[in-house]
Amino acid sequence: LEPKDEFEHKTLAMDVMRPRRSDPSLSVLTQSGMSVEQVEAVIADTSYSGFPVVVSQESPRLVGFVLRRDLVISIDSARLCQEGIVGASQVLFTEPTLTQPHGGPPSLNLRSIMDLSPLAITDQTPMDITVDIFRKLGLRQCLVTQNGRLLGIITKKDILKHMAQMTNRDPESILFN
Ligand code: ATP
């Protein structure tokens, strides 16, 4: 990504992030309380490359970020090789504890595949700064928060598309040339 003068008139992260107002809401996982089956349904119903992990739906504070491919590999291999892991097993991204919840099947802890400190910016961050951060840190995506609540996500492609729109160029020509 090159520094762009077209961001001079202060586009903000909130103007570029997804979801847009009309889009379905951000697909997130919660750090506890979801079953293997529920996580598999999120994977099946979407095609996103990754999912933010939050404390809970009511308290959408960012805990981490997990890549779709790591989730798929870990769940598939746990179902095959890990004693007692079934659809109803709880998926946890919390610190492992020795005590298992009573009753149900053993839980599946996936904390080890989660990025514990994904980059997050606020919705008011100017896009020229955001582009700089993407370039300097080589990011593929970053999360957007407002007062500590997770609001959305910006991928590198979102930025490229936005730049293309502002310069009336075909995004493919910026992406692939
Ligand atoms: P592509 O898959 O075409 O390479 P991409 O590089 O932007 O696109 P994706 O993760 O597939 O990566 O994201 C597709 C679109 O969905 C982007 O606009 C992105 O902002 C948005 N998005 C990414 N992750 C999520 C999510 N968990 N929930 C909602 N929207 C998301």
Coordinates of C-alpha atoms and ligand atoms in Angstrom, one line a residue:
L1 CA 0.0 0.0 0.0
E2 CA 1.3 3.4 -1.0
P3 CA 0.7 6.6 1.0
K4 CA -2.3 8.2 -0.7
D5 CA -3.2 11.9 -1.0
E6 CA -6.8 10.9 -1.7
F7 CA -7.1 10.4 2.1
E8 CA -6.3 14.0 2.7
H9 CA -9.9 15.0 3.3
K10 CA -10.0 12.8 6.4
T11 CA -11.8 9.6 5.7
L12 CA -12.1 7.8 9.1
A13 CA -11.8 4.1 9.9
M14 CA -15.5 4.0 10.5
D15 CA -16.1 5.0 6.8
V16 CA -14.1 2.0 5.5
M17 CA -14.8 -0.7 8.1
R18 CA -17.3 -3.6 7.7
P19 CA -20.0 -4.3 8.4
R20 CA -21.7 -1.3 6.7
R21 CA -25.0 -0.3 8.2
S22 CA -27.0 -2.5 5.8
D23 CA -24.7 -5.5 6.2
P24 CA -25.3 -8.5 8.5
S25 CA -23.5 -7.9 11.8
L26 CA -19.9 -8.7 12.4
S27 CA -19.3 -12.5 12.8
V28 CA -17.6 -13.0 16.1
L29 CA -16.9 -15.9 18.4
T30 CA -17.3 -15.7 22.2
Q31 CA -14.5 -16.7 24.5
S32 CA -16.8 -19.2 26.1
G33 CA -20.4 -20.4 25.8
M34 CA -20.3 -21.6 22.2
S35 CA -20.3 -25.3 21.3
V36 CA -18.2 -27.0 18.6
E37 CA -21.4 -27.3 16.5
Q38 CA -22.1 -23.6 16.9
V39 CA -18.6 -22.6 15.9
E40 CA -18.8 -25.0 12.9
A41 CA -22.1 -23.3 11.9
V42 CA -20.4 -19.9 11.9
I43 CA -17.6 -21.3 9.7
A44 CA -20.1 -22.9 7.3
D45 CA -22.3 -19.9 7.0
T46 CA -19.6 -17.4 6.3
S47 CA -16.4 -17.2 4.1
Y48 CA -14.4 -14.7 6.2
S49 CA -10.7 -15.4 6.7
G50 CA -11.0 -14.8 10.4
F51 CA -13.1 -14.1 13.4
P52 CA -12.7 -11.7 16.3
V53 CA -13.1 -13.4 19.7
V54 CA -15.0 -11.3 22.2
V55 CA -15.9 -11.7 25.9
S56 CA -19.6 -12.2 25.2
Q57 CA -22.3 -11.0 22.8
E58 CA -23.5 -8.6 25.6
S59 CA -20.0 -7.4 26.3
P60 CA -18.2 -7.2 22.9
R61 CA -14.7 -6.6 24.2
L62 CA -12.0 -7.9 22.1
V63 CA -10.1 -10.9 23.4
G64 CA -8.3 -12.0 20.3
F65 CA -8.5 -13.0 16.6
V66 CA -8.6 -16.4 15.2
L67 CA -8.0 -17.4 11.5
R68 CA -10.6 -19.5 9.8
R69 CA -8.1 -22.0 8.5
D70 CA -6.6 -22.6 12.0
L71 CA -10.1 -23.1 13.5
V72 CA -11.1 -25.6 10.8
I73 CA -7.8 -27.6 11.2
S74 CA -8.1 -27.6 15.0
I75 CA -11.7 -28.6 15.2
D76 CA -11.4 -31.3 12.6
S77 CA -8.3 -32.8 14.3
A78 CA -9.9 -32.5 17.8
R79 CA -13.0 -34.3 16.6
L80 CA -10.8 -37.1 15.2
C81 CA -8.1 -37.5 17.8
Q82 CA -9.2 -35.8 21.1
E83 CA -11.0 -38.1 23.5
G84 CA -14.7 -37.0 24.1
I85 CA -14.8 -34.0 21.7
V86 CA -18.3 -33.9 20.1
G87 CA -20.6 -31.3 18.6
A88 CA -21.9 -30.4 22.1
S89 CA -18.4 -29.8 23.5
Q90 CA -17.8 -26.2 24.6
V91 CA -15.2 -24.3 22.7
L92 CA -13.1 -22.1 25.0
F93 CA -10.6 -19.4 24.3
T94 CA -10.0 -18.7 28.0
E95 CA -7.0 -19.7 30.1
P96 CA -7.2 -23.4 30.6
T97 CA -8.4 -24.4 34.1
L98 CA -8.0 -27.8 35.6
T99 CA -11.7 -28.1 36.5
Q100 CA -14.0 -29.3 33.8
P101 CA -17.6 -27.9 33.9
H102 CA -19.8 -30.6 35.4
G103 CA -22.1 -32.6 33.2
G104 CA -21.4 -32.1 29.5
P105 CA -18.7 -33.6 27.4
P106 CA -15.1 -32.4 27.7
S107 CA -14.5 -28.9 26.4
L108 CA -12.1 -27.9 23.6
N109 CA -9.6 -25.2 24.4
L110 CA -8.5 -23.3 21.4
R111 CA -6.6 -20.5 23.1
S112 CA -3.3 -21.6 21.5
I113 CA -4.5 -20.8 18.0
M114 CA -5.8 -17.3 18.9
D115 CA -3.8 -14.1 18.3
L116 CA -3.9 -12.6 21.7
S117 CA -3.1 -9.1 20.7
P118 CA -4.6 -8.3 17.3
L119 CA -4.2 -4.7 16.3
A120 CA -7.2 -2.6 17.0
I121 CA -7.8 1.1 16.1
T122 CA -10.7 3.3 17.1
D123 CA -13.5 4.2 14.6
Q124 CA -12.2 7.8 14.6
T125 CA -8.7 6.9 13.4
P126 CA -8.0 8.8 10.1
M127 CA -7.5 6.5 7.2
D128 CA -4.1 8.0 6.2
I129 CA -2.8 6.8 9.6
T130 CA -4.6 3.5 9.2
V131 CA -2.9 3.0 5.8
D132 CA 0.5 3.8 7.3
I133 CA -0.1 1.2 10.1
F134 CA -1.1 -1.4 7.5
R135 CA 2.0 -0.7 5.5
K136 CA 4.5 -0.5 8.4
L137 CA 3.2 -3.6 10.2
G138 CA 2.3 -5.6 7.1
L139 CA -1.2 -6.2 8.4
R140 CA -3.9 -8.2 6.5
Q141 CA -6.6 -6.9 8.7
C142 CA -7.2 -4.8 11.8
L143 CA -10.2 -4.4 14.2
V144 CA -12.1 -1.3 14.9
T145 CA -13.4 -0.4 18.4
Q146 CA -15.4 2.4 19.9
N147 CA -15.1 3.0 23.7
G148 CA -13.6 -0.5 24.0
R149 CA -16.5 -2.2 22.2
L150 CA -15.7 -4.1 19.0
L151 CA -17.4 -2.4 16.1
G152 CA -15.9 -3.8 12.9
I153 CA -13.0 -4.9 10.8
I154 CA -10.9 -3.5 8.0
T155 CA -9.0 -5.8 5.7
K156 CA -6.2 -4.8 3.3
K157 CA -8.7 -5.4 0.5
D158 CA -11.3 -3.1 2.0
I159 CA -8.6 -0.3 1.9
L160 CA -7.6 -1.1 -1.6
K161 CA -11.3 -1.1 -2.8
H162 CA -11.9 2.2 -1.0
M163 CA -8.9 3.8 -2.6
A164 CA -10.1 2.6 -6.0
Q165 CA -13.5 4.0 -5.4
M166 CA -12.1 7.4 -4.5
T167 CA -9.9 7.5 -7.6
N168 CA -12.6 6.0 -9.8
R169 CA -10.3 3.1 -10.6
D170 CA -11.1 -0.5 -11.1
P171 CA -10.0 -2.1 -7.8
E172 CA -8.6 -5.1 -9.7
S173 CA -6.1 -2.8 -11.3
I174 CA -4.8 -1.5 -7.9
L175 CA -4.9 -5.0 -6.4
F176 CA -3.1 -6.9 -9.0
N177 CA -0.8 -4.5 -10.8
Ligands
ATP1 P1 -11.3 -11.9 0.1 O1 -11.9 -13.0 0.9 O2 -12.0 -11.6 -1.1 O3 -9.8 -12.0 -0.1 P2 -10.7 -10.0 2.2 O4 -9.3 -10.1 1.9 O5 -11.2 -8.6 2.4 O6 -11.5 -10.6 1.0 P3 -12.3 -11.6 4.1 O7 -11.8 -11.9 5.5 O8 -12.8 -12.7 3.3 O9 -11.0 -10.9 3.4 O10 -13.3 -10.4 4.2 C1 -14.3 -10.2 3.2 C2 -15.1 -9.0 3.7 O11 -15.8 -9.3 4.9 C3 -14.3 -7.7 4.0 O12 -15.0 -6.6 3.5 C4 -14.1 -7.7 5.5 O13 -14.1 -6.4 6.0 C5 -15.4 -8.4 5.9 N1 -15.2 -9.3 7.1 C6 -14.0 -9.9 7.4 N2 -14.2 -10.7 8.5 C7 -15.4 -10.5 8.9 C8 -16.2 -10.9 10.0 N3 -15.7 -11.8 10.9 N4 -17.5 -10.5 10.2 C9 -18.0 -9.6 9.3 N5 -17.4 -9.2 8.2 C10 -16.1 -9.6 8.0

